[in-house]
Short mmCIF file of C-alpha atoms in Angstrom, two decimals:
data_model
loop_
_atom_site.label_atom_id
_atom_site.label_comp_id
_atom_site.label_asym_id
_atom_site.label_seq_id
_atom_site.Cartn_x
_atom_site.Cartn_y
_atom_site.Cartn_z
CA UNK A 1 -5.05 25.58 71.87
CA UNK A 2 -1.96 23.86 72.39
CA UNK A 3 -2.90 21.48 75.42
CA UNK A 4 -2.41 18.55 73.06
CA UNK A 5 1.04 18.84 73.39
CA UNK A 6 1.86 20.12 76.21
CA UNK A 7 0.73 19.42 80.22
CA UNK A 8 0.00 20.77 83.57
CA UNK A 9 3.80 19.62 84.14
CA UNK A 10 4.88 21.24 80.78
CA UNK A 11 3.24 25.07 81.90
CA UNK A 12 4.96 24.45 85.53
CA UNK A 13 8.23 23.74 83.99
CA UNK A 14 7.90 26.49 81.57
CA UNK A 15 6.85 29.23 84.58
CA UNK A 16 9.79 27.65 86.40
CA UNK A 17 12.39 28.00 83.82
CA UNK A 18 10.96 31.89 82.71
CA UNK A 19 11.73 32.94 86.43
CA UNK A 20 15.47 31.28 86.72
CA UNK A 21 15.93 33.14 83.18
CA UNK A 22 14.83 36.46 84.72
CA UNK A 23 16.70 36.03 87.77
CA UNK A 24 20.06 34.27 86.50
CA UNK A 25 20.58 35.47 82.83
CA UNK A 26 19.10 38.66 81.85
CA UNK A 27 20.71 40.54 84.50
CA UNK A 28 23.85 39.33 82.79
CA UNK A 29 22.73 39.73 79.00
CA UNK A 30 24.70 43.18 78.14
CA UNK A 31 27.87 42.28 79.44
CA UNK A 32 27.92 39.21 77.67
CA UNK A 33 26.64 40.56 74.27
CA UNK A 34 29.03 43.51 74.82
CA UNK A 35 32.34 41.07 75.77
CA UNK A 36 31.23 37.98 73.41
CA UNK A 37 31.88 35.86 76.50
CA UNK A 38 29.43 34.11 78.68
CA UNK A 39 30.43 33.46 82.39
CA UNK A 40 31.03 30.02 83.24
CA UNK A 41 29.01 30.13 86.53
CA UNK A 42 25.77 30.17 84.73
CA UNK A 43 26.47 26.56 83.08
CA UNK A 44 26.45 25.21 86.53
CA UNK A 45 23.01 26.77 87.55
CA UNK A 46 21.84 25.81 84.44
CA UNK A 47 22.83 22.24 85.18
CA UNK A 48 21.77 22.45 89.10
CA UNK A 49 18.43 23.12 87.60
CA UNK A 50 18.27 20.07 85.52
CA UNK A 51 17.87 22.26 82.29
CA UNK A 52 20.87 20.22 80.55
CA UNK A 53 20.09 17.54 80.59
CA UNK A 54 16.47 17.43 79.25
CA UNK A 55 17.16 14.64 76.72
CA UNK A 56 19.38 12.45 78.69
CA UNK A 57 19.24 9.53 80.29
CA UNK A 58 18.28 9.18 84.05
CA UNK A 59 21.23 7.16 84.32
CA UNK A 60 23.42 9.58 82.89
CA UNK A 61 22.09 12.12 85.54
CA UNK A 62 20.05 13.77 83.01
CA UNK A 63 15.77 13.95 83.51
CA UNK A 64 15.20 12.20 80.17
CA UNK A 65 11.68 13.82 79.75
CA UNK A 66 9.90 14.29 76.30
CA UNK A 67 10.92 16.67 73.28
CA UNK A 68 8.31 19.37 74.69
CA UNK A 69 9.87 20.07 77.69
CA UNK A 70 13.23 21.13 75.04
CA UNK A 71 10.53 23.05 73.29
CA UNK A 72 9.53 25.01 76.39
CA UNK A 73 13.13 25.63 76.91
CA UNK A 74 14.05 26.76 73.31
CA UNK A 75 10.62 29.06 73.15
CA UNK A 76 11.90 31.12 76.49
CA UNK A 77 15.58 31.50 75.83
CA UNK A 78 14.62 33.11 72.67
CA UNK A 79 12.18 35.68 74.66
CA UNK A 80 15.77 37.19 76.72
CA UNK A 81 16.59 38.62 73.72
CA UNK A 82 19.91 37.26 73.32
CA UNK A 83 20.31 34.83 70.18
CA UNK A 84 24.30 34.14 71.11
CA UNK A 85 23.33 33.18 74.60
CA UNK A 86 20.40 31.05 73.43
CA UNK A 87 22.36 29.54 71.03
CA UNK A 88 25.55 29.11 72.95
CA UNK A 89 22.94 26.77 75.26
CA UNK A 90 21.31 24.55 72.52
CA UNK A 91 24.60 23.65 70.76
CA UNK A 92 26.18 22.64 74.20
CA UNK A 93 23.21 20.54 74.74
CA UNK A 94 21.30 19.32 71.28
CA UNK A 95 24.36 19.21 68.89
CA UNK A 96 27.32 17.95 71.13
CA UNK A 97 25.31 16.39 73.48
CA UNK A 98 23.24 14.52 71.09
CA UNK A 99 26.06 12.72 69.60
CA UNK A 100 26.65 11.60 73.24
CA UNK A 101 23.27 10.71 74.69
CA UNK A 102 23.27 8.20 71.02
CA UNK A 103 26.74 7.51 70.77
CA UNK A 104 28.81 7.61 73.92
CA UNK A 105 29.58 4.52 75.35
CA UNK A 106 31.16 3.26 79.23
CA UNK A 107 33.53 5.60 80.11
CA UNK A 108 32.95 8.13 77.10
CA UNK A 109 29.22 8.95 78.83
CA UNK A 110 31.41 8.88 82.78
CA UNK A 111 34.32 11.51 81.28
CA UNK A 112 31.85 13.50 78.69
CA UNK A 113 28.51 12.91 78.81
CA UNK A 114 27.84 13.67 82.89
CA UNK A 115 30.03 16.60 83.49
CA UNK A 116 28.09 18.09 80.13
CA UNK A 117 24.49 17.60 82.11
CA UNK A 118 26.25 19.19 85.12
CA UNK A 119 27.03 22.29 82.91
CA UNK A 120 30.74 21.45 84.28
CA UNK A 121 32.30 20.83 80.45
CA UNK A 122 30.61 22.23 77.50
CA UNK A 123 30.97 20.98 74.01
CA UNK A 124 30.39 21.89 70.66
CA UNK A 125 29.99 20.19 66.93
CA UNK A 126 32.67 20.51 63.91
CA UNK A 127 31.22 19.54 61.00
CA UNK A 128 30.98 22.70 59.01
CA UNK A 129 34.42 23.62 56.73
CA UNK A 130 36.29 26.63 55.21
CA UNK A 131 35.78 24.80 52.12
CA UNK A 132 32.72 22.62 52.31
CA UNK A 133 29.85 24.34 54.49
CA UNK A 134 26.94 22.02 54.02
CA UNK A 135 28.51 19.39 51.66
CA UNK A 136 29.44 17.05 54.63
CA UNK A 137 30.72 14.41 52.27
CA UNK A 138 33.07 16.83 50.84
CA UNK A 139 34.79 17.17 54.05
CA UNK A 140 38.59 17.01 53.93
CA UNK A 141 39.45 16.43 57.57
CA UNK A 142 40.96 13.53 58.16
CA UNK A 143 41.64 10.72 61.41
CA UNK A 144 43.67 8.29 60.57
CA UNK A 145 44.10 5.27 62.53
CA UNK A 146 47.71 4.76 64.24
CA UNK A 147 47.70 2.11 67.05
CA UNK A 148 45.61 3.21 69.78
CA UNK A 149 44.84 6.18 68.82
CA UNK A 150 43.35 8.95 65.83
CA UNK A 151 45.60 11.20 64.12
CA UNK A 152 43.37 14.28 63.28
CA UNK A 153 44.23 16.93 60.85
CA UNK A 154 42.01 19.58 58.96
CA UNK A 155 39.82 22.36 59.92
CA UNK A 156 36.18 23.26 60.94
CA UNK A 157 34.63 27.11 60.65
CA UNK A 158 31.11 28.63 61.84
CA UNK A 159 31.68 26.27 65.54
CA UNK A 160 29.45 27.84 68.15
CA UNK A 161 31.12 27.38 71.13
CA UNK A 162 34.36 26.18 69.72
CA UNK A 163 36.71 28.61 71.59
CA UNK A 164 35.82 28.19 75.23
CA UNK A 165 34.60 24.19 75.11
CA UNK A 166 36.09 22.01 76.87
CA UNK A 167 35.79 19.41 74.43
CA UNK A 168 34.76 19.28 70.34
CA UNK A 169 32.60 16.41 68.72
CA UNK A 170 34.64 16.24 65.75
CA UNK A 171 33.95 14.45 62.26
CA UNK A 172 36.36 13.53 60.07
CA UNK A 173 37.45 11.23 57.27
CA UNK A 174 39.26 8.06 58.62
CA UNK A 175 38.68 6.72 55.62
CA UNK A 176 39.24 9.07 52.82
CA UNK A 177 38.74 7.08 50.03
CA UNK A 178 35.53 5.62 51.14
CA UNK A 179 33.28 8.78 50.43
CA UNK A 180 30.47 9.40 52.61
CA UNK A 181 31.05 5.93 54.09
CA UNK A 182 34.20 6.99 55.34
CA UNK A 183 33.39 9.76 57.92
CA UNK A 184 33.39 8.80 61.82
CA UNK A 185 32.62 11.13 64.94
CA UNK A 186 35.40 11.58 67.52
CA UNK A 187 35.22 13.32 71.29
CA UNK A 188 38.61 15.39 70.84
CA UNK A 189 39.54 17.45 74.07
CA UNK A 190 39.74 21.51 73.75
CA UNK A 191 43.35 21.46 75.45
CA UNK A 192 44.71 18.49 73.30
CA UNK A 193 47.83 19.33 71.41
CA UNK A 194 47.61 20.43 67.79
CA UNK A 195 44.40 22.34 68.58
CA UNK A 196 43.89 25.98 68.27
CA UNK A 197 40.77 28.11 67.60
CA UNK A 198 40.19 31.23 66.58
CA UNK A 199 37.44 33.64 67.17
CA UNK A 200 35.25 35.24 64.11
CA UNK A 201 33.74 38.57 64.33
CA UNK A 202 29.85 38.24 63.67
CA UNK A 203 26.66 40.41 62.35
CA UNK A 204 24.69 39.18 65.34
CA UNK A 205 24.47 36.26 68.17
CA UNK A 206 27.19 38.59 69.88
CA UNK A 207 26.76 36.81 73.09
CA UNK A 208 28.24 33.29 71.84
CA UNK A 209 32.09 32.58 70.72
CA UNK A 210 32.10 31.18 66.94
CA UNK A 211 35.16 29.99 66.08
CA UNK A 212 37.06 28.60 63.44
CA UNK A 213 39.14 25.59 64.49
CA UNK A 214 42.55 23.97 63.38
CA UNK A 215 43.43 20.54 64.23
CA UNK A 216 47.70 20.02 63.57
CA UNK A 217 48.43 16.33 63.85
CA UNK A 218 46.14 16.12 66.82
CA UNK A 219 45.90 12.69 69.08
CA UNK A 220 42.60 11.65 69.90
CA UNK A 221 42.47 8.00 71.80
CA UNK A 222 40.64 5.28 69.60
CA UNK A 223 38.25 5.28 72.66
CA UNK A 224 36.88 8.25 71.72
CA UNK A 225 35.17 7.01 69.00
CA UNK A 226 31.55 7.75 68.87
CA UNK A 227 29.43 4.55 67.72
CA UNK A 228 30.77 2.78 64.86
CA UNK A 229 33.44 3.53 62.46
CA UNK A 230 31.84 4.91 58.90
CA UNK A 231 29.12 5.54 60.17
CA UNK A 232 29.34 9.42 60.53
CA UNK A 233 27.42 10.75 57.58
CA UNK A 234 24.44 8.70 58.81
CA UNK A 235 24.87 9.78 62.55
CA UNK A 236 25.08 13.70 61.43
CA UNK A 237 22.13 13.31 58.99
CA UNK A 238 19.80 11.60 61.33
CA UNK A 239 21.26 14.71 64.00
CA UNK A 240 20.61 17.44 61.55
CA UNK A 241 17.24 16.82 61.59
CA UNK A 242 16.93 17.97 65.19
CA UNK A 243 18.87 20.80 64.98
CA UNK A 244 16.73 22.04 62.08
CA UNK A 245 13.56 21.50 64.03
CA UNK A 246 15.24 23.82 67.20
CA UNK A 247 16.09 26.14 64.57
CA UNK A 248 12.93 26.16 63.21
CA UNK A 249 11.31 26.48 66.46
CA UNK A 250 13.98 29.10 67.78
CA UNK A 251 12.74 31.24 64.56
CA UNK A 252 8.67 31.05 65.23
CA UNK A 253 9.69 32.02 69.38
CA UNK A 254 11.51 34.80 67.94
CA UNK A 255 8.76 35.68 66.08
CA UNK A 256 5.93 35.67 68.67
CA UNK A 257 8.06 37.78 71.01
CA UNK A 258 8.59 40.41 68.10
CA UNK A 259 5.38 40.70 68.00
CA UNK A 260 4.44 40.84 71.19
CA UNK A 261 7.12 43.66 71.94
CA UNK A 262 6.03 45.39 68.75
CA UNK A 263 1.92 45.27 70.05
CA UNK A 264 2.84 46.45 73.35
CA UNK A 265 4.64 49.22 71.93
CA UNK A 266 1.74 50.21 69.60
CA UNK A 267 -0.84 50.02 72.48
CA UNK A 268 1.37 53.04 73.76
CA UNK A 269 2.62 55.03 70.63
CA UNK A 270 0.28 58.01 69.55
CA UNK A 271 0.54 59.63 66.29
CA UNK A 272 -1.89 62.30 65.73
CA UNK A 273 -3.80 61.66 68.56
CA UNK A 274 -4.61 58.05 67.79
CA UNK A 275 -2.86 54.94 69.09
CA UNK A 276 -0.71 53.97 66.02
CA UNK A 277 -2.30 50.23 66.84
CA UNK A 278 -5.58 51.45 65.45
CA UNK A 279 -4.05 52.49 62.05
CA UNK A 280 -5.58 49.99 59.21
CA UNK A 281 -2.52 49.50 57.69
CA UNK A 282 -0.55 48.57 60.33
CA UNK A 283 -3.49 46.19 62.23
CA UNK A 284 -3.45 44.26 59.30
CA UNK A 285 0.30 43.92 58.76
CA UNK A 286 0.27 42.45 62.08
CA UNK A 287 -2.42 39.57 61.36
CA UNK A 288 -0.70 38.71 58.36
CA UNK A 289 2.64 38.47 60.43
CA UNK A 290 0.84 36.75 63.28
CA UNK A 291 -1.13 33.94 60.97
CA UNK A 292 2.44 33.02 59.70
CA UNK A 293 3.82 32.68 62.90
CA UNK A 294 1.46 31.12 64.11
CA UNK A 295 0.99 28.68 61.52
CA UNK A 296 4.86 28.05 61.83
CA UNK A 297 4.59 27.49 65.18
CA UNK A 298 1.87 24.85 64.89
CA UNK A 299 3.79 23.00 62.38
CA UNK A 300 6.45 22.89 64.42
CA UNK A 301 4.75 21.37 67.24
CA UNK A 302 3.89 18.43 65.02
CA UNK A 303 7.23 17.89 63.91
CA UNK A 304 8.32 17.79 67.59
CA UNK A 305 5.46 15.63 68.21
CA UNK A 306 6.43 12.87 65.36
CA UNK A 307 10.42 13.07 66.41
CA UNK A 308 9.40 12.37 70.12
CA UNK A 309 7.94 9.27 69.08
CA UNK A 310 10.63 8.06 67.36
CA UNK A 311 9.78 9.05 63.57
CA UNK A 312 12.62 9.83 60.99
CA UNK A 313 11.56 13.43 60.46
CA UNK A 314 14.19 14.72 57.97
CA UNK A 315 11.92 16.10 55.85
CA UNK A 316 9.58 17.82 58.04
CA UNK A 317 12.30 19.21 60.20
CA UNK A 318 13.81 20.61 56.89
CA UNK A 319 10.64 22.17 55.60
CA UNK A 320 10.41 23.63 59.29
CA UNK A 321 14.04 25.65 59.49
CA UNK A 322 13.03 26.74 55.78
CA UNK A 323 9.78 27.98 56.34
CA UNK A 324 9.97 28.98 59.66
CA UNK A 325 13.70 31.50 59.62
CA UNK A 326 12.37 33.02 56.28
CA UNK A 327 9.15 33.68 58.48
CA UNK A 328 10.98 34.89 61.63
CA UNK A 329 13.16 37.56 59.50
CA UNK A 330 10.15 39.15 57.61
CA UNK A 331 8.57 39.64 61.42
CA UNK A 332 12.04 40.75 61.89
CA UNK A 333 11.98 43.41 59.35
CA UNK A 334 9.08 44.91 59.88
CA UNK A 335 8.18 44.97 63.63
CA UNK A 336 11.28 47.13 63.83
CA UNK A 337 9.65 48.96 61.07
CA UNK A 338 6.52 49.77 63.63
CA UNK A 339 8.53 51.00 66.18
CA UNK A 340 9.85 53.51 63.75
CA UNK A 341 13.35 55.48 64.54
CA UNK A 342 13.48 53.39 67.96
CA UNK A 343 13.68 50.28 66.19
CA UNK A 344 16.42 51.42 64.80
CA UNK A 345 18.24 52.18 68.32
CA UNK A 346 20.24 49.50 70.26
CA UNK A 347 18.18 50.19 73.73
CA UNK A 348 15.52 48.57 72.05
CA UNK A 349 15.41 45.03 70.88
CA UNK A 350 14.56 44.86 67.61
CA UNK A 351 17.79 45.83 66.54
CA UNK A 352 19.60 43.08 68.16
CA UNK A 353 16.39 41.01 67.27
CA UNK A 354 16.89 41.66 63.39
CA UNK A 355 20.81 41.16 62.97
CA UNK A 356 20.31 37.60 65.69
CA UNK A 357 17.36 36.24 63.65
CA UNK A 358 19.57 36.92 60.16
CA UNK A 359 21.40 33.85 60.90
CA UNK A 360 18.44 31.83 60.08
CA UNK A 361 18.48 31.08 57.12
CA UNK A 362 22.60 30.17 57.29
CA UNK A 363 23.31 28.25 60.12
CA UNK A 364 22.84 24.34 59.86
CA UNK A 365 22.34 24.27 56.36
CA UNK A 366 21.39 27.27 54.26
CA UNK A 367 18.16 27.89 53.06
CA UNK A 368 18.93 26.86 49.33
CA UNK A 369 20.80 23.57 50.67
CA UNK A 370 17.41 23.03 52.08
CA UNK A 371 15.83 23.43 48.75
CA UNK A 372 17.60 21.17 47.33
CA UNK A 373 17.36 18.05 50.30
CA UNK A 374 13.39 18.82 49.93
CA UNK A 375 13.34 18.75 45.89
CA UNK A 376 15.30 15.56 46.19
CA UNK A 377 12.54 13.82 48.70
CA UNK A 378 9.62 15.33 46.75
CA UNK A 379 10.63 15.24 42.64
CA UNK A 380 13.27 12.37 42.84
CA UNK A 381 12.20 10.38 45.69
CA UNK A 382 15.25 10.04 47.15
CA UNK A 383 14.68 8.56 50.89
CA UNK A 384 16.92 9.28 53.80
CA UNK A 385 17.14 6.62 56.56
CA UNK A 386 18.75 6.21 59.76
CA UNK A 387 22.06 5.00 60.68
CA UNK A 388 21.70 0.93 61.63
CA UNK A 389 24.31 -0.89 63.30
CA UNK A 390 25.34 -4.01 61.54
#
């Protein structure tokens, strides 16, 4: 069905990678969900085994393979069950990384960029604010240009891994009066002065630190300037789009493995001595719940398919986060719902499942933000292009 897309080298990598997840991280999935802090020896095997650094460059030390082979890796780190681990992994590598891998020049990609593919410094994004959320033009951080160096001041909430990275891709205003044109990306070390972080308390993706972060008259070296000055809003835009596709395929992996749990379970449960699998009314909940998933999942493929050749897939990428976490938490819902009281008890997984897969629709734009982006491409014809270097 799906050999279009994906290869002989594709399944091997995909066995390969199910086995080191088995092995390395699910032994270690409890204590991490319990303590809301991963242990910083698995970043290292996760780099040893190349898994970091999927999308970069050879000559960064990174494989630099195709978008499936991200795909593969998304799919399976949703199947462990652990949303905050998964997603603890994929902003480390597709939302502060990618700024890199684009942006990162000389010594930025030596001091950043390397050690990141290594899994020996981890990174997050700041865009998000207290105030602002999705409105990234709204943003009131500011770095403002004195001598050789940034002076950065403002604050950034809802930062996945933004209290034990080792160093924040920041944006920020450093030109304030310019609007949208104004905003630039910065590298800003974790330990820098003027920077302090503070842990939220969340529903679900237990396993990863969220933070909300404070920058106080921070100094960030003019060097650390990713690409060009003003350019921001264009970089994040063009970024956003790939971090609504993962989301969108995180959501249909989610999905598949709810059901799968929820069929296996069925093919044991007996209720009046039948198999509750063989009740009507529950068979054909499943098809409908499978058909949407699956049809997700499909779409999402394409999408992946059109950004790996270099398209400018804000659009589909947005229709695939919409359509795709809406889909994941009504599989959510109710294949907790077939497993009865134990779905409702935390040594199974659709508990953890349900309150992971919540943050769906939220995180990296909330399903009515996406609304509106789509309803501006489709009724007003508004077209969103990528960032070009003058």
């Amino acid at each position: 069905m799906h050999s279009m897309y994906f290869t002989e080298e594709h399944q091997l990598f995909r066995e390969s990678l199910k086995d080191f997840l088995q092995k390395e991280v699910v032994p270690h999935i409890e204590k991490w969900e319990a303590t809301g802090t991963i242990d910083r020896f698995i970043w290292e095997k996760f780099g040893e085994m190349g898994f970091l650094g999927l999308a970069t460059p050879e000559a960064d030390g990174g494989l630099g393979v195709d978008l499936f082979y991200t795909v593969i890796l998304l799919e399976e780190l949703q199947k462990i069950n652990s949303g905050g681990f998964a997603a603890a992994v994929w902003a480390h590598v597709y939302l502060a990384m990618t700024h890199l891998n684009k942006n990162a020049m000389g010594a930025l990609r030596k001091a950043y960029l390397e050690p990141s593919v290594e899994g020996k410094k981890i990174g997050c994004l700041g865009v998000s604010e207290p105030f602002g959320g999705s409105d990234v033009a709204g943003m009131r951080t500011t770095a403002i240009k004195k001598g050789d160096c940034y002076v950065l001041n403002g604050s950034k909430t809802f930062i996945t891994n933004g209290v034990y990275c080792d160093y924040m891709v920041v944006a920020a205003k450093t030109d304030p009066t310019a609007g949208n044109k104004g905003i630039s990306v910065l590298v800003v070390d974790r330990n820098s002065k003027g920077v302090t972080a503070n842990k939220l308390n969340k529903l679900g993706w237990r396993a990863s630190d969220t933070a909300e972060l404070a920058f106080d008259n921070v100094e960030v070296p003019a060097g650390n300037l990713l690409g060009e000055e003003g350019k921001g809003f264009s970089y994040i835009m063009e970024a956003f789009a790939l971090e609504r596709l993962i989301m969108g395929v995180n959501a249909h992996a989610r999905a598949e493995y709810a059901i799968e749990y929820a069929l296996q379970y069925m093919s044991e449960r007996e209720t009046f001595g039948k198999k509750i699998n063989q009740y009507q009314a529950l068979r054909h909940r499943i098809v409908d719940l499978y058909a949407d998933m699956e049809m997700c999942k499909l779409y999402n493929y394409a999408v992946a398919h059109k950004l790996d050749r270099g398209e400018y897939v804000v659009k589909e990428a947005t229709i695939s986060k919409l359509r795709s976490t809406k889909m994941a938490d009504e599989v959510a819902y109710e294949c907790l719902q077939f497993l009865g009281g134990y779905g409702y008890i935390e040594d199974y997984p659709m508990a953890r499942l349900l309150r992971d897969s919540r943050l769906g629709p939220i995180g990296g734009g909330t399903s009515e933000i996406l609304r509106e982006i789509i309803a501006k491409i489709v009724i007003d014809k508004k077209e969103y292009k990528p960032a070009k270097s003058e």
